[in-house]
Amino acid sequence: MLRFGTDGIRGRANQELTMEVAYWLGVGIALAIRPPAFAIGRDTRESGFWLSQAVGLGIASVGVDLVDCGVVPTGALSWVARSTGLPTVVISASHNPYFDNGIKVFDAGGAKVAPEVERRIERSLVAFLGGERPEFGELGSFEQRSFEEEYLSWILDRLGPISYPLRVVVDSANGAAWRLAPAMVERLGAEIVATIGDEPDGRNINAGVGATHPAHLAKVVVERHADLGLAFDGDADRLIAVSETGVIVDGDELLTLLALYLNARGALSNGAVAATVMSNLGLERVLSTHGIRVVRTDVGDRQIATALSAGSLSLGGEQSGHIIIRELGPTGDGLVTAAMLVHALEDWGGSLDRFRSCEVVRFPQVHRQVHTEARDRILSDPEFVELKRAVEVELGGDGRVVLRPSGTEPVFRILVEASDLMVAERLADQLVSAVTMVTSRLRAE
């Protein structure tokens, strides 16, 4: 059965995530939250319209009204929730290919609903698909409404136009931001010299473009002599940037830039940012020289949001480009991140390369994954634990090891970070061999 993961429910559209499943999810979502109305929106993938109709009918069938926002970025739907007080359903599989789709739910404050609410929805789905039926009455009402103009106006009201010349290439991943992202950049006062990923056809979302495929954007930035490239993913909740010389700038580097920008203006709460265990050690090294701490969390933007709230922090993010600026929303919003980025670049003369040369340190990271049915038993194996200690001793203060059993598939993930790439690769290979040996021994028992 489909379950909520770190970023909602996802599955192959019309196979795992069928119209029937979507309908009963809509019923379960409405009954778990019971508001007077929901807002709903989607990205550009071909299944989005049908899934939004199915989820919407499920919501309306138990008497809850529905406001359909059409194709709109996830961050904008979070803003809709905050500005209208309506919980919101997002139909999107984010950076996944077009044949996947997903469903996530924001509460009336624009944040992902609590895990216990997601569990209630899951239990309802099992019951409904098993033959139990709720009591139906009158249908809820239906309204179509675009919030695009209000959302853009809100961003401009909060951040204002830039006061320096900036030439930009925008890559919208053929996704939800294909209209809004270029419009926002222009209204901020930048010159758009080219746009890519702005011809969605339902099947080309994230296909060779966008935040997960920024190489094409890097090429165009150099060819057009632009100052900056901005790459969004399919639902525009993440941002990856490109410098004027075509260097791809990930979420760790954007987080560094924004932290320094906010800190210089006395707007970085409690002198710290939140980042996941996957973020580069260089992030900590650079920010520490400015007196800024890094609070590490588990993987997932929900974990970042929780750390921001618990520590009263104002900024956090992931390598992938999910950045949360808490004053401007409780979840990742690529357009908001882009707007603050172009303001922060003014401190560096509009040059990401200049910023990187002064304030970026990167430690080589080696990622490995081992397919194993024993994923949840590896970290309790005495021999593996001893090897892990030996690796940590060898790395000392110049590296890290992060070991994670996958929560959704039979995979054990390994990250080794060191000041020397060859050292990181050697230690990662040792850990892979150890996982394989533990798996074989447990299988034989």
C-alpha positions as a LaTeX table, in Angstrom:
\begin{tabular}{lrrr}
\hline
Residue & $x$ (\AA) & $y$ (\AA) & $z$ (\AA) \\
\hline
Met1 & 0.00 & 0.00 & 0.00 \\
Leu2 & 1.13 & 3.57 & $-0.68$ \\
Arg3 & 2.35 & 5.42 & 2.39 \\
Phe4 & 3.46 & 8.95 & 3.21 \\
Gly5 & 7.23 & 9.33 & 2.97 \\
Thr6 & 9.43 & 12.34 & 3.65 \\
Asp7 & 7.66 & 14.29 & 0.90 \\
Gly8 & 4.14 & 12.90 & 0.72 \\
Ile9 & 2.76 & 9.84 & $-1.05$ \\
Arg10 & 4.35 & 8.94 & $-4.39$ \\
Gly11 & 3.85 & 6.23 & $-6.95$ \\
Arg12 & 3.50 & 5.38 & $-10.61$ \\
Ala13 & 0.47 & 7.29 & $-11.89$ \\
Asn14 & $-2.51$ & 5.11 & $-12.85$ \\
Gln15 & $-0.69$ & 2.00 & $-11.66$ \\
Glu16 & 0.13 & 2.40 & $-7.97$ \\
Leu17 & $-1.45$ & 5.83 & $-7.66$ \\
Thr18 & $-4.71$ & 5.07 & $-9.46$ \\
Met19 & $-7.77$ & 7.28 & $-9.75$ \\
Glu20 & $-9.55$ & 5.04 & $-7.21$ \\
Val21 & $-6.70$ & 5.39 & $-4.73$ \\
Ala22 & $-6.65$ & 9.15 & $-5.30$ \\
Tyr23 & $-10.40$ & 9.41 & $-4.72$ \\
Trp24 & $-10.27$ & 7.53 & $-1.43$ \\
Leu25 & $-7.22$ & 9.50 & $-0.38$ \\
Gly26 & $-9.29$ & 12.65 & $-0.93$ \\
Val27 & $-12.01$ & 11.26 & 1.29 \\
Gly28 & $-9.46$ & 10.28 & 3.94 \\
Ile29 & $-7.73$ & 13.67 & 3.81 \\
Ala30 & $-11.02$ & 15.52 & 4.25 \\
Leu31 & $-12.17$ & 13.33 & 7.14 \\
Ala32 & $-8.77$ & 13.47 & 8.90 \\
Ile33 & $-8.71$ & 17.28 & 8.90 \\
Arg34 & $-12.40$ & 18.25 & 8.54 \\
Pro35 & $-12.03$ & 21.88 & 7.42 \\
Pro36 & $-14.84$ & 23.80 & 5.69 \\
Ala37 & $-12.77$ & 23.89 & 2.49 \\
Phe38 & $-9.50$ & 22.80 & 0.86 \\
Ala39 & $-7.36$ & 24.42 & $-1.81$ \\
Ile40 & $-5.74$ & 22.10 & $-4.35$ \\
Gly41 & $-3.07$ & 22.57 & $-7.02$ \\
Arg42 & $-0.76$ & 20.56 & $-9.22$ \\
Asp43 & 2.33 & 20.60 & $-11.43$ \\
Thr44 & 2.41 & 20.06 & $-15.19$ \\
Arg45 & 2.67 & 16.27 & $-15.50$ \\
Glu46 & $-0.05$ & 14.70 & $-17.63$ \\
Ser47 & $-1.63$ & 12.74 & $-14.77$ \\
Gly48 & $-1.93$ & 15.83 & $-12.57$ \\
Phe49 & $-5.26$ & 17.02 & $-13.92$ \\
Trp50 & $-6.93$ & 13.65 & $-13.48$ \\
Leu51 & $-5.47$ & 12.99 & $-10.05$ \\
Ser52 & $-6.48$ & 16.45 & $-8.84$ \\
Gln53 & $-10.01$ & 15.77 & $-10.10$ \\
Ala54 & $-10.10$ & 12.41 & $-8.30$ \\
Val55 & $-8.72$ & 13.78 & $-5.02$ \\
Gly56 & $-11.01$ & 16.80 & $-5.32$ \\
Leu57 & $-14.08$ & 14.63 & $-5.85$ \\
Gly58 & $-13.14$ & 12.61 & $-2.78$ \\
Ile59 & $-12.89$ & 15.81 & $-0.74$ \\
Ala60 & $-16.17$ & 17.19 & $-2.08$ \\
Ser61 & $-18.01$ & 13.90 & $-1.61$ \\
Val62 & $-17.95$ & 14.32 & 2.17 \\
Gly63 & $-19.32$ & 17.85 & 2.00 \\
Val64 & $-16.06$ & 19.83 & 2.01 \\
Asp65 & $-15.72$ & 22.73 & $-0.44$ \\
Leu66 & $-12.85$ & 22.84 & $-2.93$ \\
Val67 & $-10.83$ & 25.72 & $-4.41$ \\
Asp68 & $-8.89$ & 24.57 & $-7.49$ \\
Cys69 & $-5.73$ & 26.66 & $-8.05$ \\
Gly70 & $-4.67$ & 24.83 & $-11.23$ \\
Val71 & $-0.98$ & 24.54 & $-12.11$ \\
Val72 & 0.99 & 26.31 & $-9.39$ \\
Pro73 & 4.30 & 25.82 & $-7.50$ \\
Thr74 & 4.29 & 24.02 & $-4.17$ \\
Gly75 & 5.61 & 27.11 & $-2.37$ \\
Ala76 & 2.74 & 29.15 & $-3.76$ \\
Leu77 & 0.26 & 26.58 & $-2.43$ \\
Ser78 & 1.87 & 26.86 & 0.99 \\
Trp79 & 1.37 & 30.63 & 0.72 \\
Val80 & $-2.27$ & 30.07 & $-0.30$ \\
Ala81 & $-2.77$ & 28.02 & 2.86 \\
Arg82 & $-1.20$ & 30.71 & 5.03 \\
Ser83 & $-3.07$ & 33.59 & 3.41 \\
Thr84 & $-6.52$ & 31.96 & 3.23 \\
Gly85 & $-6.41$ & 29.70 & 6.28 \\
Leu86 & $-7.30$ & 26.71 & 4.09 \\
Pro87 & $-5.41$ & 23.42 & 4.25 \\
Thr88 & $-4.00$ & 22.56 & 0.85 \\
Val89 & $-3.42$ & 19.45 & $-1.24$ \\
Val90 & $-0.47$ & 19.38 & $-3.66$ \\
Ile91 & $-0.53$ & 16.96 & $-6.60$ \\
Ser92 & 3.11 & 16.57 & $-7.59$ \\
Ala93 & 6.02 & 14.16 & $-7.62$ \\
Ser94 & 8.49 & 17.06 & $-7.43$ \\
His95 & 11.73 & 16.11 & $-9.23$ \\
Asn96 & 10.53 & 12.64 & $-10.33$ \\
Pro97 & 9.86 & 11.80 & $-14.01$ \\
Tyr98 & 6.46 & 12.51 & $-15.54$ \\
Phe99 & 5.08 & 8.98 & $-15.09$ \\
Asp100 & 5.24 & 9.32 & $-11.30$ \\
Asn101 & 2.95 & 11.50 & $-9.27$ \\
Gly102 & 2.28 & 12.22 & $-5.64$ \\
Ile103 & 0.09 & 13.82 & $-3.02$ \\
Lys104 & 1.13 & 15.92 & $-0.05$ \\
Val105 & $-0.98$ & 17.91 & 2.35 \\
Phe106 & $-0.32$ & 21.27 & 3.99 \\
Asp107 & $-2.16$ & 22.42 & 7.08 \\
Ala108 & $-3.77$ & 25.85 & 7.33 \\
Gly109 & $-0.40$ & 27.30 & 8.35 \\
Gly110 & 1.26 & 26.15 & 5.12 \\
Ala111 & 3.37 & 23.38 & 6.71 \\
Lys112 & 3.14 & 19.66 & 6.05 \\
Val113 & 0.48 & 18.07 & 8.21 \\
Ala114 & 1.73 & 16.22 & 11.28 \\
Pro115 & 2.81 & 12.57 & 10.92 \\
Glu116 & $-0.12$ & 11.42 & 13.04 \\
Val117 & $-2.50$ & 13.01 & 10.54 \\
Glu118 & $-0.73$ & 11.18 & 7.71 \\
Arg119 & $-1.11$ & 7.89 & 9.61 \\
Arg120 & $-4.87$ & 8.53 & 10.01 \\
Ile121 & $-5.15$ & 9.12 & 6.26 \\
Glu122 & $-3.25$ & 5.89 & 5.57 \\
Arg123 & $-5.51$ & 3.88 & 7.89 \\
Ser124 & $-8.59$ & 5.36 & 6.24 \\
Leu125 & $-7.26$ & 4.43 & 2.80 \\
Val126 & $-6.78$ & 0.80 & 3.87 \\
Ala127 & $-10.31$ & 0.70 & 5.28 \\
Phe128 & $-11.93$ & 2.32 & 2.24 \\
Leu129 & $-10.13$ & 0.11 & $-0.27$ \\
Gly130 & $-11.11$ & $-2.88$ & 1.89 \\
Gly131 & $-14.80$ & $-2.12$ & 1.46 \\
Glu132 & $-15.65$ & 0.15 & 4.37 \\
Arg133 & $-17.51$ & 3.27 & 3.33 \\
Pro134 & $-18.08$ & 6.56 & 5.13 \\
Glu135 & $-21.49$ & 8.19 & 5.29 \\
Phe136 & $-22.01$ & 10.52 & 2.34 \\
Gly137 & $-24.27$ & 13.55 & 2.28 \\
Glu138 & $-24.34$ & 16.71 & 0.21 \\
Leu139 & $-21.43$ & 17.49 & $-2.12$ \\
Gly140 & $-19.10$ & 20.35 & $-1.33$ \\
Ser141 & $-18.93$ & 23.30 & $-3.70$ \\
Phe142 & $-16.26$ & 23.84 & $-6.38$ \\
Glu143 & $-14.43$ & 27.06 & $-7.31$ \\
Gln144 & $-11.54$ & 27.76 & $-9.65$ \\
Arg145 & $-9.21$ & 30.56 & $-8.59$ \\
Ser146 & $-5.71$ & 31.64 & $-9.56$ \\
Phe147 & $-3.55$ & 33.10 & $-6.80$ \\
Glu148 & $-0.54$ & 33.73 & $-9.05$ \\
Glu149 & $-0.70$ & 37.51 & $-9.11$ \\
Glu150 & $-1.29$ & 37.77 & $-5.36$ \\
Tyr151 & 1.58 & 35.38 & $-4.66$ \\
Leu152 & 4.03 & 37.31 & $-6.86$ \\
Ser153 & 2.93 & 40.59 & $-5.30$ \\
Trp154 & 3.56 & 39.12 & $-1.85$ \\
Ile155 & 7.15 & 38.16 & $-2.78$ \\
Leu156 & 7.82 & 41.63 & $-4.21$ \\
Asp157 & 6.23 & 43.32 & $-1.20$ \\
Arg158 & 8.42 & 41.33 & 1.20 \\
Leu159 & 11.73 & 41.52 & $-0.65$ \\
Gly160 & 11.41 & 44.41 & $-3.12$ \\
Pro161 & 13.27 & 44.95 & $-6.39$ \\
Ile162 & 17.05 & 44.73 & $-6.71$ \\
Ser163 & 19.12 & 47.87 & $-7.26$ \\
Tyr164 & 21.91 & 46.54 & $-9.51$ \\
Pro165 & 22.04 & 45.12 & $-13.06$ \\
Leu166 & 21.77 & 41.34 & $-13.32$ \\
Arg167 & 21.45 & 39.13 & $-16.41$ \\
Val168 & 19.66 & 35.86 & $-15.68$ \\
Val169 & 18.78 & 32.58 & $-17.40$ \\
Val170 & 15.75 & 30.81 & $-15.90$ \\
Asp171 & 15.20 & 27.03 & $-16.14$ \\
Ser172 & 11.71 & 26.06 & $-14.98$ \\
Ala173 & 12.08 & 22.28 & $-15.57$ \\
Asn174 & 8.94 & 22.32 & $-17.74$ \\
Gly175 & 7.20 & 22.34 & $-14.41$ \\
Ala176 & 4.86 & 24.33 & $-12.22$ \\
Ala177 & 6.93 & 27.53 & $-12.27$ \\
Trp178 & 7.21 & 27.82 & $-16.05$ \\
Arg179 & 5.18 & 31.06 & $-16.06$ \\
Leu180 & 5.77 & 32.40 & $-12.56$ \\
Ala181 & 9.56 & 32.07 & $-12.30$ \\
Pro182 & 10.43 & 34.28 & $-15.30$ \\
Ala183 & 7.71 & 36.76 & $-14.31$ \\
Met184 & 9.11 & 37.03 & $-10.78$ \\
Val185 & 12.70 & 37.50 & $-11.95$ \\
Glu186 & 11.66 & 40.29 & $-14.31$ \\
Arg187 & 9.61 & 42.03 & $-11.63$ \\
Leu188 & 12.59 & 41.89 & $-9.29$ \\
Gly189 & 14.38 & 44.07 & $-11.84$ \\
Ala190 & 16.71 & 41.54 & $-13.46$ \\
Glu191 & 17.10 & 41.10 & $-17.21$ \\
Ile192 & 16.14 & 37.66 & $-18.50$ \\
Val193 & 18.47 & 36.78 & $-21.36$ \\
Ala194 & 17.06 & 33.29 & $-21.95$ \\
Thr195 & 14.50 & 30.83 & $-20.60$ \\
Ile196 & 14.61 & 27.04 & $-20.85$ \\
Gly197 & 12.29 & 24.36 & $-19.54$ \\
Asp198 & 9.31 & 26.60 & $-20.27$ \\
Glu199 & 7.38 & 24.48 & $-22.75$ \\
Pro200 & 5.61 & 21.82 & $-20.65$ \\
Asp201 & 3.79 & 19.10 & $-22.58$ \\
Gly202 & 2.81 & 16.84 & $-19.68$ \\
Arg203 & 5.69 & 14.43 & $-20.25$ \\
Asn204 & 8.83 & 16.59 & $-20.34$ \\
Ile205 & 8.77 & 17.75 & $-16.71$ \\
Asn206 & 12.31 & 17.41 & $-15.25$ \\
Ala207 & 13.44 & 15.72 & $-18.48$ \\
Gly208 & 17.07 & 16.79 & $-18.91$ \\
Val209 & 16.38 & 20.22 & $-17.43$ \\
Gly210 & 15.74 & 21.81 & $-14.06$ \\
Ala211 & 17.37 & 21.51 & $-10.66$ \\
Thr212 & 18.18 & 17.84 & $-11.08$ \\
His213 & 19.76 & 18.37 & $-14.53$ \\
Pro214 & 21.48 & 21.80 & $-14.43$ \\
Ala215 & 24.20 & 21.06 & $-17.02$ \\
His216 & 22.17 & 22.47 & $-19.90$ \\
Leu217 & 21.46 & 25.64 & $-17.92$ \\
Ala218 & 25.19 & 26.01 & $-17.20$ \\
Lys219 & 25.93 & 25.83 & $-20.92$ \\
Val220 & 23.31 & 28.46 & $-21.76$ \\
Val221 & 24.53 & 30.81 & $-19.01$ \\
Val222 & 28.04 & 30.78 & $-20.48$ \\
Glu223 & 26.86 & 31.06 & $-24.08$ \\
Arg224 & 24.61 & 34.04 & $-23.32$ \\
His225 & 27.17 & 35.77 & $-21.06$ \\
Ala226 & 24.66 & 35.81 & $-18.23$ \\
Asp227 & 25.49 & 36.63 & $-14.63$ \\
Leu228 & 23.35 & 33.92 & $-13.07$ \\
Gly229 & 21.32 & 30.81 & $-13.83$ \\
Leu230 & 18.33 & 29.72 & $-11.76$ \\
Ala231 & 17.11 & 26.11 & $-11.98$ \\
Phe232 & 13.88 & 24.97 & $-10.35$ \\
Asp233 & 12.51 & 21.44 & $-10.12$ \\
Gly234 & 9.10 & 20.21 & $-11.25$ \\
Asp235 & 7.10 & 21.72 & $-8.40$ \\
Ala236 & 9.59 & 24.57 & $-7.79$ \\
Asp237 & 10.16 & 23.87 & $-4.12$ \\
Arg238 & 13.92 & 23.64 & $-4.66$ \\
Leu239 & 16.53 & 25.80 & $-6.37$ \\
Ile240 & 19.97 & 25.13 & $-7.83$ \\
Ala241 & 21.98 & 28.06 & $-9.19$ \\
Val242 & 24.70 & 28.46 & $-11.84$ \\
Ser243 & 27.51 & 31.03 & $-11.68$ \\
Glu244 & 28.60 & 33.26 & $-14.54$ \\
Thr245 & 31.32 & 30.78 & $-15.55$ \\
Gly246 & 28.94 & 27.82 & $-15.53$ \\
Val247 & 29.73 & 26.44 & $-12.07$ \\
Ile248 & 26.77 & 24.59 & $-10.55$ \\
Val249 & 25.98 & 25.89 & $-7.06$ \\
Asp250 & 24.07 & 23.47 & $-4.82$ \\
Gly251 & 21.92 & 23.95 & $-1.74$ \\
Asp252 & 24.87 & 23.89 & 0.68 \\
Glu253 & 26.51 & 26.84 & $-1.07$ \\
Leu254 & 23.22 & 28.72 & $-1.37$ \\
Leu255 & 22.63 & 28.12 & 2.33 \\
Thr256 & 26.08 & 29.58 & 3.08 \\
Leu257 & 25.41 & 32.67 & 0.97 \\
Leu258 & 21.99 & 33.30 & 2.51 \\
Ala259 & 23.29 & 32.72 & 6.04 \\
Leu260 & 26.03 & 35.33 & 5.55 \\
Tyr261 & 23.54 & 37.74 & 4.00 \\
Leu262 & 21.07 & 37.44 & 6.87 \\
Asn263 & 23.80 & 37.44 & 9.51 \\
Ala264 & 25.27 & 40.69 & 8.16 \\
Arg265 & 21.85 & 42.30 & 8.63 \\
Gly266 & 21.25 & 40.93 & 12.11 \\
Ala267 & 18.45 & 38.69 & 10.79 \\
Leu268 & 19.94 & 35.24 & 11.44 \\
Ser269 & 18.14 & 34.02 & 14.54 \\
Asn270 & 20.29 & 32.55 & 17.32 \\
Gly271 & 23.41 & 32.58 & 15.16 \\
Ala272 & 22.73 & 29.19 & 13.57 \\
Val273 & 21.35 & 27.42 & 10.51 \\
Ala274 & 19.85 & 23.94 & 10.16 \\
Ala275 & 21.27 & 21.43 & 7.67 \\
Thr276 & 20.92 & 17.68 & 7.25 \\
Val277 & 23.59 & 15.08 & 7.96 \\
Met278 & 24.23 & 14.98 & 4.19 \\
Ser279 & 25.36 & 18.60 & 3.94 \\
Asn280 & 29.05 & 19.13 & 3.26 \\
Leu281 & 31.44 & 19.56 & 6.17 \\
Gly282 & 32.73 & 22.65 & 4.36 \\
Leu283 & 29.45 & 24.36 & 5.27 \\
Glu284 & 30.30 & 24.06 & 8.95 \\
Arg285 & 33.91 & 25.14 & 8.44 \\
Val286 & 33.02 & 28.31 & 6.56 \\
Leu287 & 30.12 & 29.40 & 8.75 \\
Ser288 & 32.09 & 28.77 & 11.95 \\
Thr289 & 34.60 & 31.42 & 10.87 \\
His290 & 31.70 & 33.88 & 10.99 \\
Gly291 & 30.48 & 32.65 & 14.37 \\
Ile292 & 27.54 & 30.75 & 12.86 \\
Arg293 & 26.66 & 27.25 & 14.11 \\
Val294 & 25.23 & 24.43 & 11.99 \\
Val295 & 22.50 & 22.32 & 13.60 \\
Arg296 & 22.45 & 18.89 & 11.95 \\
Thr297 & 19.20 & 17.00 & 11.31 \\
Asp298 & 18.08 & 13.76 & 9.70 \\
Val299 & 17.36 & 13.83 & 5.97 \\
Gly300 & 14.20 & 15.58 & 4.78 \\
Asp301 & 12.82 & 19.08 & 4.69 \\
Arg302 & 10.33 & 18.14 & 7.44 \\
Gln303 & 13.34 & 17.56 & 9.71 \\
Ile304 & 14.75 & 20.95 & 8.73 \\
Ala305 & 11.42 & 22.63 & 9.46 \\
Thr306 & 11.21 & 20.90 & 12.85 \\
Ala307 & 14.74 & 22.04 & 13.78 \\
Leu308 & 13.96 & 25.62 & 12.77 \\
Ser309 & 10.89 & 25.67 & 14.96 \\
Ala310 & 12.53 & 23.93 & 17.93 \\
Gly311 & 15.60 & 26.19 & 17.88 \\
Ser312 & 13.84 & 29.39 & 16.82 \\
Leu313 & 16.13 & 29.49 & 13.79 \\
Ser314 & 15.45 & 31.48 & 10.66 \\
Leu315 & 17.24 & 29.49 & 7.93 \\
Gly316 & 17.86 & 25.89 & 6.96 \\
Gly317 & 18.17 & 23.68 & 3.93 \\
Glu318 & 19.45 & 20.65 & 2.07 \\
Gln319 & 22.09 & 20.02 & $-0.59$ \\
Ser320 & 19.28 & 19.34 & $-3.05$ \\
Gly321 & 18.26 & 22.99 & $-2.95$ \\
His322 & 15.35 & 22.77 & $-0.54$ \\
Ile323 & 15.81 & 25.99 & 1.46 \\
Ile324 & 13.44 & 27.18 & 4.18 \\
Ile325 & 13.48 & 30.85 & 5.15 \\
Arg326 & 11.17 & 30.66 & 8.16 \\
Glu327 & 10.09 & 34.30 & 8.08 \\
Leu328 & 8.83 & 33.71 & 4.53 \\
Gly329 & 7.22 & 30.32 & 4.99 \\
Pro330 & 7.46 & 26.98 & 6.78 \\
Thr331 & 8.43 & 24.88 & 3.75 \\
Gly332 & 10.76 & 24.98 & 0.77 \\
Asp333 & 9.89 & 27.60 & $-1.86$ \\
Gly334 & 12.27 & 27.87 & $-4.80$ \\
Leu335 & 10.89 & 31.21 & $-5.98$ \\
Val336 & 11.34 & 32.81 & $-2.56$ \\
Thr337 & 14.85 & 31.36 & $-2.36$ \\
Ala338 & 15.67 & 32.76 & $-5.80$ \\
Ala339 & 14.34 & 36.19 & $-4.86$ \\
Met340 & 16.49 & 36.32 & $-1.73$ \\
Leu341 & 19.47 & 34.96 & $-3.64$ \\
Val342 & 19.50 & 37.82 & $-6.14$ \\
His343 & 19.36 & 40.28 & $-3.24$ \\
Ala344 & 22.19 & 38.48 & $-1.41$ \\
Leu345 & 24.36 & 38.57 & $-4.53$ \\
Glu346 & 24.47 & 42.36 & $-4.37$ \\
Asp347 & 26.96 & 41.94 & $-1.50$ \\
Trp348 & 29.24 & 40.18 & $-4.01$ \\
Gly349 & 28.79 & 42.49 & $-6.98$ \\
Gly350 & 26.28 & 40.09 & $-8.53$ \\
Ser351 & 28.94 & 37.37 & $-8.85$ \\
Leu352 & 28.49 & 33.86 & $-7.53$ \\
Asp353 & 32.06 & 33.12 & $-8.60$ \\
Arg354 & 33.35 & 35.92 & $-6.38$ \\
Phe355 & 31.34 & 34.59 & $-3.46$ \\
Arg356 & 32.56 & 31.03 & $-4.05$ \\
Ser357 & 36.21 & 32.05 & $-4.25$ \\
Cys358 & 35.97 & 33.75 & $-0.86$ \\
Glu359 & 33.47 & 31.71 & 1.13 \\
Val360 & 33.13 & 28.15 & $-0.17$ \\
Val361 & 35.00 & 25.10 & 1.10 \\
Arg362 & 34.15 & 21.65 & $-0.24$ \\
Phe363 & 35.18 & 18.35 & 1.29 \\
Pro364 & 35.13 & 15.38 & $-1.11$ \\
Gln365 & 32.08 & 13.21 & $-0.45$ \\
Val366 & 31.83 & 9.57 & $-1.50$ \\
His367 & 28.37 & 8.00 & $-1.61$ \\
Arg368 & 27.79 & 4.25 & $-1.73$ \\
Gln369 & 24.71 & 2.11 & $-1.35$ \\
Val370 & 24.43 & $-1.63$ & $-0.80$ \\
His371 & 21.30 & $-3.63$ & $-1.56$ \\
Thr372 & 20.65 & $-5.77$ & 1.49 \\
Glu373 & 17.60 & $-7.27$ & 3.18 \\
Ala374 & 19.52 & $-6.86$ & 6.45 \\
Arg375 & 19.59 & $-3.07$ & 6.20 \\
Asp376 & 18.09 & $-2.56$ & 9.69 \\
Arg377 & 20.53 & $-4.95$ & 11.40 \\
Ile378 & 23.81 & $-3.61$ & 10.06 \\
Leu379 & 24.28 & $-0.86$ & 12.65 \\
Ser380 & 23.85 & $-3.31$ & 15.54 \\
Asp381 & 26.41 & $-5.82$ & 14.28 \\
Pro382 & 29.45 & $-5.74$ & 16.64 \\
Glu383 & 32.09 & $-6.19$ & 13.90 \\
Phe384 & 30.55 & $-3.46$ & 11.77 \\
Val385 & 30.30 & $-1.13$ & 14.77 \\
Glu386 & 34.01 & $-1.69$ & 15.46 \\
Leu387 & 34.91 & $-0.85$ & 11.85 \\
Lys388 & 32.78 & 2.28 & 12.02 \\
Arg389 & 34.71 & 3.41 & 15.11 \\
Ala390 & 38.03 & 2.77 & 13.36 \\
Val391 & 36.92 & 4.81 & 10.34 \\
Glu392 & 35.85 & 7.70 & 12.57 \\
Val393 & 39.17 & 7.61 & 14.41 \\
Glu394 & 41.11 & 7.74 & 11.13 \\
Leu395 & 39.04 & 10.66 & 9.86 \\
Gly396 & 39.38 & 12.59 & 13.11 \\
Gly397 & 38.19 & 16.16 & 12.73 \\
Asp398 & 38.82 & 16.18 & 8.98 \\
Gly399 & 35.88 & 14.08 & 7.89 \\
Arg400 & 32.62 & 12.34 & 8.71 \\
Val401 & 30.87 & 9.06 & 8.12 \\
Val402 & 27.07 & 8.88 & 7.79 \\
Leu403 & 25.39 & 5.46 & 7.70 \\
Arg404 & 21.65 & 5.16 & 6.96 \\
Pro405 & 19.37 & 2.22 & 6.30 \\
Ser406 & 16.74 & 3.26 & 3.76 \\
Gly407 & 13.25 & 3.60 & 5.15 \\
Thr408 & 11.54 & 2.52 & 1.94 \\
Glu409 & 13.76 & $-0.02$ & 0.13 \\
Pro410 & 16.28 & $-2.77$ & 0.97 \\
Val411 & 19.27 & $-0.46$ & 0.76 \\
Phe412 & 21.98 & 0.58 & 3.21 \\
Arg413 & 23.47 & 3.98 & 2.39 \\
Ile414 & 27.03 & 5.10 & 3.15 \\
Leu415 & 28.53 & 8.58 & 3.04 \\
Val416 & 32.22 & 9.17 & 3.75 \\
Glu417 & 33.59 & 12.69 & 3.75 \\
Ala418 & 37.30 & 13.48 & 4.05 \\
Ser419 & 39.79 & 16.16 & 3.15 \\
Asp420 & 41.35 & 13.70 & 0.67 \\
Leu421 & 39.19 & 12.00 & $-1.98$ \\
Met422 & 41.32 & 8.84 & $-2.10$ \\
Val423 & 40.98 & 8.41 & 1.66 \\
Ala424 & 37.20 & 8.83 & 1.43 \\
Glu425 & 36.97 & 6.27 & $-1.38$ \\
Arg426 & 39.11 & 3.72 & 0.47 \\
Leu427 & 37.12 & 4.00 & 3.67 \\
Ala428 & 33.81 & 3.88 & 1.81 \\
Asp429 & 34.90 & 0.68 & 0.05 \\
Gln430 & 35.85 & $-0.85$ & 3.41 \\
Leu431 & 32.39 & $-0.10$ & 4.76 \\
Val432 & 30.73 & $-1.54$ & 1.65 \\
Ser433 & 32.72 & $-4.78$ & 2.06 \\
Ala434 & 31.75 & $-4.93$ & 5.72 \\
Val435 & 28.03 & $-4.51$ & 4.92 \\
Thr436 & 28.30 & $-7.30$ & 2.35 \\
Met437 & 30.01 & $-9.61$ & 4.86 \\
Val438 & 27.45 & $-8.88$ & 7.58 \\
Thr439 & 24.62 & $-9.55$ & 5.11 \\
Ser440 & 26.13 & $-12.91$ & 4.10 \\
Arg441 & 26.67 & $-13.94$ & 7.72 \\
Leu442 & 23.14 & $-13.01$ & 8.76 \\
Arg443 & 21.69 & $-14.81$ & 5.74 \\
Ala444 & 23.56 & $-17.99$ & 6.76 \\
Glu445 & 22.31 & $-17.89$ & 10.34 \\
\hline
\end{tabular}
